[in-house]
Short mmCIF file of C-alpha atoms and ligand atoms in Angstrom, two decimals:
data_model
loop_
_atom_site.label_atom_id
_atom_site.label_comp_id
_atom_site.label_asym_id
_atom_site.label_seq_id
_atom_site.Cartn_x
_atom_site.Cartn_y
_atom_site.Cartn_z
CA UNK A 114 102.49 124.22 104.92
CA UNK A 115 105.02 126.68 104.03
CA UNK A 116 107.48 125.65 106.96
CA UNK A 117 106.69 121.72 105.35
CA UNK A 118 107.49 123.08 101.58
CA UNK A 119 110.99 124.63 102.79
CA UNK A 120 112.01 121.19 104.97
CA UNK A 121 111.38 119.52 101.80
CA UNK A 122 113.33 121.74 99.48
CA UNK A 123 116.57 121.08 102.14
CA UNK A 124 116.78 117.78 100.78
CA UNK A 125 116.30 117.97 96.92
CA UNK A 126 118.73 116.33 94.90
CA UNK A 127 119.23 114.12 97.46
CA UNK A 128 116.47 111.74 98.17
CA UNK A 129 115.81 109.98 94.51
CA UNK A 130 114.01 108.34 93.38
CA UNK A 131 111.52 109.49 95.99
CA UNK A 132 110.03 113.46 96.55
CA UNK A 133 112.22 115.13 98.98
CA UNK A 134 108.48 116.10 101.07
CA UNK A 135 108.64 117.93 104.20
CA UNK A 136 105.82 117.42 106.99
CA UNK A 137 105.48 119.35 110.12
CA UNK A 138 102.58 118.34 113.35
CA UNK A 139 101.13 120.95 115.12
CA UNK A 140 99.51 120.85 118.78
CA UNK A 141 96.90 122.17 119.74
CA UNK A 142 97.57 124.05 123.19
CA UNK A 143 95.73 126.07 125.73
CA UNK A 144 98.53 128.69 124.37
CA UNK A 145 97.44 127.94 120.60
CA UNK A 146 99.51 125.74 118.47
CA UNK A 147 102.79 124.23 118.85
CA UNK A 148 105.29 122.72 116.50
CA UNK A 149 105.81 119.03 117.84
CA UNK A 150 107.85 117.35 114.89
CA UNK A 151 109.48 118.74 111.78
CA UNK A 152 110.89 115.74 109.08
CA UNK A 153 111.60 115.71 105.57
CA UNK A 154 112.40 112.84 103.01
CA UNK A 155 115.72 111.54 104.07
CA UNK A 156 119.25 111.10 101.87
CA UNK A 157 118.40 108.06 99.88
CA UNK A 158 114.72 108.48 100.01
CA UNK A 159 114.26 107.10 102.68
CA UNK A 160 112.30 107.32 105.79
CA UNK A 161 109.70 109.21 104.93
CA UNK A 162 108.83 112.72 106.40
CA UNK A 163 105.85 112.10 108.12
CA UNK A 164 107.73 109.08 109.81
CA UNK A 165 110.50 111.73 111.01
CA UNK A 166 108.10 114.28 112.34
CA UNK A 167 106.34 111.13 114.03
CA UNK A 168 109.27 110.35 115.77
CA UNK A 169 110.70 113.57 116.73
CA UNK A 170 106.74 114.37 118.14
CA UNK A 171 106.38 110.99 120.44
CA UNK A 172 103.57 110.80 121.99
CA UNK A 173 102.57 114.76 121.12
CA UNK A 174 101.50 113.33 118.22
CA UNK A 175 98.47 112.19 119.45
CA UNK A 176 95.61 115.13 118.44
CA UNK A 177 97.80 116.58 116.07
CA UNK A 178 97.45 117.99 112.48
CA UNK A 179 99.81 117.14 110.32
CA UNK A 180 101.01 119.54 107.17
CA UNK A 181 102.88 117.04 104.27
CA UNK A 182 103.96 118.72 101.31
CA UNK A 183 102.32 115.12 99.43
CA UNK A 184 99.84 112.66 100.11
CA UNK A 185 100.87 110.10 102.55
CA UNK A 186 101.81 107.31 101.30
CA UNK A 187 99.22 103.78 101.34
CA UNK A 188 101.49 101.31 99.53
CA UNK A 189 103.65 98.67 101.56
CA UNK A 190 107.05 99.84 100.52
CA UNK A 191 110.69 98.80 102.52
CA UNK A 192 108.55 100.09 105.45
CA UNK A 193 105.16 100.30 106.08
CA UNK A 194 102.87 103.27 104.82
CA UNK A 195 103.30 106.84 106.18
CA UNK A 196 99.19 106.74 106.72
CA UNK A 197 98.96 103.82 108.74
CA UNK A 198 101.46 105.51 110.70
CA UNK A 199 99.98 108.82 111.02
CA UNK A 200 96.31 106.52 112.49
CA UNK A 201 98.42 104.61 114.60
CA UNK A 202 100.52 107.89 116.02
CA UNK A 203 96.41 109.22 116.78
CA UNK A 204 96.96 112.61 114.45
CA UNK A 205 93.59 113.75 114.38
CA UNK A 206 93.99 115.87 111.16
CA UNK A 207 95.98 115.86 108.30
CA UNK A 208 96.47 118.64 105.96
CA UNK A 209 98.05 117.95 102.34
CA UNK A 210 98.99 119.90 99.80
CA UNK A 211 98.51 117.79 97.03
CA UNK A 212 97.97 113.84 95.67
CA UNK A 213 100.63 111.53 94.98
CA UNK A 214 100.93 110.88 91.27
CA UNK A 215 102.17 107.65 92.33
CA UNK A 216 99.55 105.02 91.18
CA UNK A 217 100.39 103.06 94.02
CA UNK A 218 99.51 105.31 96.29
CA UNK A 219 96.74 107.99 93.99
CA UNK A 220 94.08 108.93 96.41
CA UNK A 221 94.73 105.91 98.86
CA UNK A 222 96.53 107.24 100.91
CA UNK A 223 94.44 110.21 101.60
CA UNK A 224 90.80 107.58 101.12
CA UNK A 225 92.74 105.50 104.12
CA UNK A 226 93.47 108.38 106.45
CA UNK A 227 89.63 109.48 105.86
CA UNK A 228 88.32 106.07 106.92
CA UNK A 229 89.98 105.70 109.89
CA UNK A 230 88.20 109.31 111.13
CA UNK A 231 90.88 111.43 110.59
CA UNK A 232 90.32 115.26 109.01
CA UNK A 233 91.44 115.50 105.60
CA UNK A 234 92.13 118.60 104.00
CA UNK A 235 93.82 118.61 100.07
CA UNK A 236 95.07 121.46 98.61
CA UNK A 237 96.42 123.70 100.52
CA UNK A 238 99.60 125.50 98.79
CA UNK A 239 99.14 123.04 96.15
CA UNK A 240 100.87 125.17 93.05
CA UNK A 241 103.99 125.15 95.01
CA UNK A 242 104.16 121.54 95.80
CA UNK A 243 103.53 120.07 92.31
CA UNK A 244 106.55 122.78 91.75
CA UNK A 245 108.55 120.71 94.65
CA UNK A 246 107.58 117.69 93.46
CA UNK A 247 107.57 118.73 89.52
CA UNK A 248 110.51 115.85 88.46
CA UNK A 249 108.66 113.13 90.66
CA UNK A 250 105.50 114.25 88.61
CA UNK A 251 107.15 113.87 85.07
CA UNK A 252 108.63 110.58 86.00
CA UNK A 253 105.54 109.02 87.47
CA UNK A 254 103.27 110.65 84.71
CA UNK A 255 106.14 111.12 81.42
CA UNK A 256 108.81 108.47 82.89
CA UNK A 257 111.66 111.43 82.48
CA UNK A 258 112.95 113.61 85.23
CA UNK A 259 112.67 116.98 84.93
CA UNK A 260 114.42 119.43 83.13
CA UNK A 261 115.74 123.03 84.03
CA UNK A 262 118.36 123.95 81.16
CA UNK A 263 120.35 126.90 82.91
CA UNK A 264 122.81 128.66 80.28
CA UNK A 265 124.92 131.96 80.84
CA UNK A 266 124.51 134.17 77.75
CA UNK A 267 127.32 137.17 77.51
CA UNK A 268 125.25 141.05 77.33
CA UNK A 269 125.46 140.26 73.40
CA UNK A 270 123.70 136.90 73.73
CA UNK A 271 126.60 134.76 73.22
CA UNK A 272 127.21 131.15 74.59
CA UNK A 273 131.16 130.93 73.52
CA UNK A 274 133.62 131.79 71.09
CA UNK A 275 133.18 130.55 67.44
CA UNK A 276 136.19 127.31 67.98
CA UNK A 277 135.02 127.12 71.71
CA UNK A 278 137.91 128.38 73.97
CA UNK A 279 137.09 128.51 78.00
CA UNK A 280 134.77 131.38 78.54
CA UNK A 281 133.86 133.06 81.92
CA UNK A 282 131.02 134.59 81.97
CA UNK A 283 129.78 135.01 85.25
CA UNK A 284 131.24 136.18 88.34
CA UNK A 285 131.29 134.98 92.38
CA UNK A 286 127.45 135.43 93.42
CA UNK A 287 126.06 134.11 90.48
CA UNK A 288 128.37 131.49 90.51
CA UNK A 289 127.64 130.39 93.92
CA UNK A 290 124.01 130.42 93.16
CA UNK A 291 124.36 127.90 90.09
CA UNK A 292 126.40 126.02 92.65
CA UNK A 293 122.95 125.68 94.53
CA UNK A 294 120.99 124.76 91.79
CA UNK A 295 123.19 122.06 91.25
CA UNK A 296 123.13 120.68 94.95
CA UNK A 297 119.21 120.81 94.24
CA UNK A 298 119.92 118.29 90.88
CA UNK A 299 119.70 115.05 91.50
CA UNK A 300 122.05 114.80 88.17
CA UNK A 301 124.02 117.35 86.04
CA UNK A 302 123.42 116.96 82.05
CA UNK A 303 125.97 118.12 79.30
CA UNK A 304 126.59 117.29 75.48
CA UNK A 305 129.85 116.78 74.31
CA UNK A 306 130.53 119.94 73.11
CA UNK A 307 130.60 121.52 76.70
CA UNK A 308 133.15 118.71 77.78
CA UNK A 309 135.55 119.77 75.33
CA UNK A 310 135.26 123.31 75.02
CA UNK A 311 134.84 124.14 79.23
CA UNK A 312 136.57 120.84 80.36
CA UNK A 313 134.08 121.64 83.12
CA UNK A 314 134.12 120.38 86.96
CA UNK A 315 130.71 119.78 87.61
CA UNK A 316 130.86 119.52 91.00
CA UNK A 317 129.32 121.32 93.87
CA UNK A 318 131.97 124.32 95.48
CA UNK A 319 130.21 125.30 98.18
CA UNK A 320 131.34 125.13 101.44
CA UNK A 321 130.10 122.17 103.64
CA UNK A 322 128.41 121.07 100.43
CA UNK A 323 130.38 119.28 98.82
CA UNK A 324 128.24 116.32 99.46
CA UNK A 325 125.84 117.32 97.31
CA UNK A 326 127.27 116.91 93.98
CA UNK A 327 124.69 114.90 91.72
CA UNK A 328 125.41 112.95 89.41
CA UNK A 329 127.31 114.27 86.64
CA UNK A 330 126.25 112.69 83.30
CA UNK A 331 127.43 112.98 79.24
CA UNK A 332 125.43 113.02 76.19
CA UNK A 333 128.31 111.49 74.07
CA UNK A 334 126.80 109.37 71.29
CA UNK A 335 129.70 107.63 69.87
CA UNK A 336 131.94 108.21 73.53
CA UNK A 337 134.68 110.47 72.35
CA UNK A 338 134.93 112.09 75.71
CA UNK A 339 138.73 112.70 76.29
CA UNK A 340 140.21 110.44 78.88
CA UNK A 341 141.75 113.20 80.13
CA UNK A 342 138.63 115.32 80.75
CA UNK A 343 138.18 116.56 84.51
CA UNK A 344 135.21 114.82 84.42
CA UNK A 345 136.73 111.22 83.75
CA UNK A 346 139.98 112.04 85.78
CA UNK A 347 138.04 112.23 88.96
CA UNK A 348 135.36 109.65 88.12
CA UNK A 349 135.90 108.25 91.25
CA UNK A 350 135.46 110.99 93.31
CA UNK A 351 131.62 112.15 91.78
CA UNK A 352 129.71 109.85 89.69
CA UNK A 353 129.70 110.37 86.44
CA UNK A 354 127.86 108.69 83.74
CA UNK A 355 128.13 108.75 80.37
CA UNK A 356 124.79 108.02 77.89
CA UNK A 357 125.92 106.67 74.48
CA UNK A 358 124.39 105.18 71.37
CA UNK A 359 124.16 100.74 71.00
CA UNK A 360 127.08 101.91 67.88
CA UNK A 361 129.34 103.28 70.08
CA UNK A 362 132.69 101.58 69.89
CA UNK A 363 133.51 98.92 72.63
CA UNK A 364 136.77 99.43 73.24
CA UNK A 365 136.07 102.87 74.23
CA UNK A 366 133.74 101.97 76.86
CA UNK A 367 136.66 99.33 78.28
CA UNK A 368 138.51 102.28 78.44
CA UNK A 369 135.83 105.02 80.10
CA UNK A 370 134.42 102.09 82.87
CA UNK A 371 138.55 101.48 83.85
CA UNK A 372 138.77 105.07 84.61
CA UNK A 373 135.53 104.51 86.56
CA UNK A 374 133.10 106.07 84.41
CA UNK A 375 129.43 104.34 83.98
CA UNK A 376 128.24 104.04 80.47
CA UNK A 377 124.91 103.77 79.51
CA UNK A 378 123.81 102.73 76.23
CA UNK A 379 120.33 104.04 74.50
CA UNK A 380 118.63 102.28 71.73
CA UNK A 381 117.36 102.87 69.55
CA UNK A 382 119.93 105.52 68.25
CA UNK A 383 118.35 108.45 66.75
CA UNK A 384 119.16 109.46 62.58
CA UNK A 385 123.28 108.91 62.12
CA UNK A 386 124.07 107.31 65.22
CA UNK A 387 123.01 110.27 66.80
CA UNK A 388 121.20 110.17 70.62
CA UNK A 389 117.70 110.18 70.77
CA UNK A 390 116.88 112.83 73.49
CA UNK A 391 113.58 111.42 74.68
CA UNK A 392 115.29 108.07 75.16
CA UNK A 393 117.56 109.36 76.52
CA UNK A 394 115.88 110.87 79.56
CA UNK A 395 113.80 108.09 80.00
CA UNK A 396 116.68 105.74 80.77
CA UNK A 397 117.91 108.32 83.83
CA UNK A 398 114.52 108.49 84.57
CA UNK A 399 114.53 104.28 84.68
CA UNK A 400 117.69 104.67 86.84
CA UNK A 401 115.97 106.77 89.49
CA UNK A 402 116.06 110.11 88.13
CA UNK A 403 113.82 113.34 88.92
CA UNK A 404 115.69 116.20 88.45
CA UNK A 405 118.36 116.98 86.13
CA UNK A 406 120.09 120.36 85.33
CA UNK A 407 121.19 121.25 82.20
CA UNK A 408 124.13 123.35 81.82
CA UNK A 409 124.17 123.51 77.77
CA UNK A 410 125.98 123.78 75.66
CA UNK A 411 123.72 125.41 73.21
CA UNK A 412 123.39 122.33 70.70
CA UNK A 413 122.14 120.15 73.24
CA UNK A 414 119.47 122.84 74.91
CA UNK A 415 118.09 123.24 71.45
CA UNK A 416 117.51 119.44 71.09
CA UNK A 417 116.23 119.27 74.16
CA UNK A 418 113.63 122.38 73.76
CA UNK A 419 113.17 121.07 69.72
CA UNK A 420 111.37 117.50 71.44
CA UNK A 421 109.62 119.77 74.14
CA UNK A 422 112.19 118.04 76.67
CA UNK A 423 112.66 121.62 79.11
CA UNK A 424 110.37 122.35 82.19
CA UNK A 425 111.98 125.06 83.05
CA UNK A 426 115.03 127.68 81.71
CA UNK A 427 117.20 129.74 83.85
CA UNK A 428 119.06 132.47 81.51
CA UNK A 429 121.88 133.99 83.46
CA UNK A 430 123.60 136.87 81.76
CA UNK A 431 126.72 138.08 82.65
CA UNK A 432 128.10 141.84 83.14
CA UNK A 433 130.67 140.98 79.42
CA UNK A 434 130.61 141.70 75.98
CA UNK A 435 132.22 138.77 73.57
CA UNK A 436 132.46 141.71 70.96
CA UNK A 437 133.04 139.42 67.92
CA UNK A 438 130.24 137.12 66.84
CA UNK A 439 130.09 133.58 68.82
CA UNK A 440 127.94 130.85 69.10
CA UNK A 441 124.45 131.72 70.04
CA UNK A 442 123.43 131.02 73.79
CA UNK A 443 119.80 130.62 72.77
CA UNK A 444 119.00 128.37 69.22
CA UNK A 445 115.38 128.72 66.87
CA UNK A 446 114.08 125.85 68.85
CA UNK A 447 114.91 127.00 72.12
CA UNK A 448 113.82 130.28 71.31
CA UNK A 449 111.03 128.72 70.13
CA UNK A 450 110.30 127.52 73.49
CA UNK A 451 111.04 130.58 75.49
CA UNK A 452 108.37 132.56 73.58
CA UNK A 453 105.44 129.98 75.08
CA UNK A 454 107.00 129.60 78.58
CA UNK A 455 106.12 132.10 81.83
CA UNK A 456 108.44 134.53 82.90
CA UNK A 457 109.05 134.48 86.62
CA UNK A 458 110.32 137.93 88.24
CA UNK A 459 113.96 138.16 87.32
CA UNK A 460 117.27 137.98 89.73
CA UNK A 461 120.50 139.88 90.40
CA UNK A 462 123.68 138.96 91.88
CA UNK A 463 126.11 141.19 91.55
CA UNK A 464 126.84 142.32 88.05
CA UNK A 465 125.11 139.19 86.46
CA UNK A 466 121.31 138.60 85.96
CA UNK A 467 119.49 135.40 86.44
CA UNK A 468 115.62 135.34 84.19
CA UNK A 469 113.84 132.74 85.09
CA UNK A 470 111.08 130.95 82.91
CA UNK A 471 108.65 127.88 83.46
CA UNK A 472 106.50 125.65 81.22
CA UNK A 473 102.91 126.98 81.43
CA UNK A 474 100.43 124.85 83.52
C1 AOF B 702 105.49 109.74 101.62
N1 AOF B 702 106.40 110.48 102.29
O1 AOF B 702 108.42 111.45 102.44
C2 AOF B 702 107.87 110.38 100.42
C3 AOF B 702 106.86 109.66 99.70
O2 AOF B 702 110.01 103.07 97.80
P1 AOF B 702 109.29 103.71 98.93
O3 AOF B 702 108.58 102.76 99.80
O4 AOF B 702 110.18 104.66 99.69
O5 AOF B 702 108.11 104.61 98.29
C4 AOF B 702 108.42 105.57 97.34
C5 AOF B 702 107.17 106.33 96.97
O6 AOF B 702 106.63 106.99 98.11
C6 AOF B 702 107.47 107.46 95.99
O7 AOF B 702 107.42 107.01 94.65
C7 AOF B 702 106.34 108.41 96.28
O8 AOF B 702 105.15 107.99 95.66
C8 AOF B 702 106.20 108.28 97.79
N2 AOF B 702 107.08 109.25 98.44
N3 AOF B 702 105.69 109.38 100.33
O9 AOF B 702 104.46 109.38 102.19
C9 AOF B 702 107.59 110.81 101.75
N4 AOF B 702 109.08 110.66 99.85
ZN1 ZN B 703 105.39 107.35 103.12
#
């Protein structure tokens, strides 16, 4: 099951709006059991994994167990369901870690396998798959993806300068390793704030990655995102989307979908014109949406932790010292947050320090 959870994490951020699963059959043999097929969810979300283990098995299938990271599915989808094609293959046990939140699928899939005689096993390793599967989860159960907010915090807690002028925090490894968590996204989430202070890339700079980059996307009620943000300029090189509020000028979005830019509009707008959060997430989440990283800036986090938005928080803090006072990496409602999450153990690379934290179960 482990070897299934680690295909499966290969392919996150890239196979919304499905799971990225990972499935593995196993032989039997007079010399004790063999690996016959290894799949996970492919690019798009399509085929399944159980249908690429299947095929890299043949006819080994036949007498196998197979270990699936989720339930198989039951449902008649743009191909026909994974358990029909696990009976049909002959596998003569199937072990899964965990049920498909999926009410088309919801216990069917595992009820089907058991009436056609095959071994069924649930459970096994299942705290780590609901964490695997945790934005496919909220957006069946909470129609949002998930949310990690990652922010870099300077060794005096800081966020920025007061006025908001480029800040580096963190150095190479750490910087690589955010770079990871973004392939893993299926979509990057900023406010405003970030855009105009970081004029950040968003992108994925890893090597042979580049690939990966999700989805870059804008809280920017009222679209006064600078044409000449990186983020616009190369529009047509990453997807970017920007979420706005029904008041948001017209002309403005004329101007943002030219430069090849995709604007969304939520209603209704929160107090002022403002964006309501919670709508907000559930629109990405109506769009295909599981996962989303959050990469501040600090406004944004805290009304995102203030409407109990975050799953999980990734705090990296960086080897500098801002010295004068800034603007506060970590807000009361985020804080707020923090003090009823788990800690997880903590990180280093190089210099810098990642703490991890996770909503408790
Ligand atoms: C599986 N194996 O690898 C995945 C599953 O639109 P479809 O037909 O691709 O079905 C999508 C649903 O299938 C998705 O919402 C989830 O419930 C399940 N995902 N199931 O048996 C897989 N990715
Ligand atoms: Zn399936």
């Amino acid at each position: 099951m482990r070897q299934a959870l680690a295909l499966g994490h290969r392919h996150l951020g890239r196979t919304w709006p499905n799971p990225s699963v990972g499935a593995v059959l196993v032989r039997p043999t007079a010399n004790g059991p063999v690996v016959v097929g290894r799949g996970a969810t492919q690019p798009g979300g399509r085929p399944h994994a159980e249908v690429v283990a299947r095929a890299q098995a043949g006819a080994a299938a036949r007498g196998a167990t197979l270990y699936v990271t989720l339930e198989p599915c039951s449902h008649v989808g743009r191909t026909g369901p994974c358990a029909d094609a696990m009976i049909e293959a002959g596998v003569a046990r199937v072990v899964s870690a965990i049920e498909d939140p999926n009410p088309l699928v919801a216990g069917h899939g595992h009820a089907r396998l058991a009436a056609a005689g095959v071994d069924v096993v649930v459970g096994v390793e299942a705290a780590a798959a609901r964490q695997a599967h945790l934005g496919h989860f909220t957006r069946v159960r909470e129609g949002r993806p998930a949310v990690t907010l990652k922010l870099a915090r300077t060794l005096d807690g800081f966020a920025a300068r007061v006025g908001g002028s480029r800040l580096m925090i963190t150095e190479g490894a750490a910087n690589a390793r955010v770079h990871l968590m973004r392939a893993h996204a299926d979509g990057i989430l900023v406010g405003l704030g970030t855009v105009l202070a970081d004029d950040p890339a968003l992108n994925v700079r890893l090597p042979g990655m580049a690939e990966s980059s999700p989805i870059r996307i804008v809280f920017d009620s009222q679209l006064n995102i600078p044409l000449a943000a990186r983020l616009v300029a190369t529009a047509r090189d990453v997807p970017t989307w920007v979420v706005a509020a029904e008041s948001a000028p017209a002309a403005r979005e004329a101007m943002l979908v030219a430069a090849g830019v995709e604007v969304l509009r939520v209603a209704p707008a929160g107090a002022a014109g403002r964006l309501d959060p919670a709508a907000a997430l559930r629109l990405l989440a109506t769009r295909g949406l599981t996962r989303l990283l959050c990469e501040g800036g600090p406004a944004l986090a805290d009304a995102l932790a203030e409407d109990d938005l975050i799953d999980e928080v990734v705090i990296v803090t960086g080897g500098v010292r801002l010295e004068v006072a800034g603007l506060a990496a970590v807000g009361p409602s985020l804080a707020r947050a923090l003090a009823g999450m788990r800690a997880l153990p903590p990180l280093r690379a190089g210099p810098d320090r990642f703490a991890f934290y996770e909503r408790q179960p």
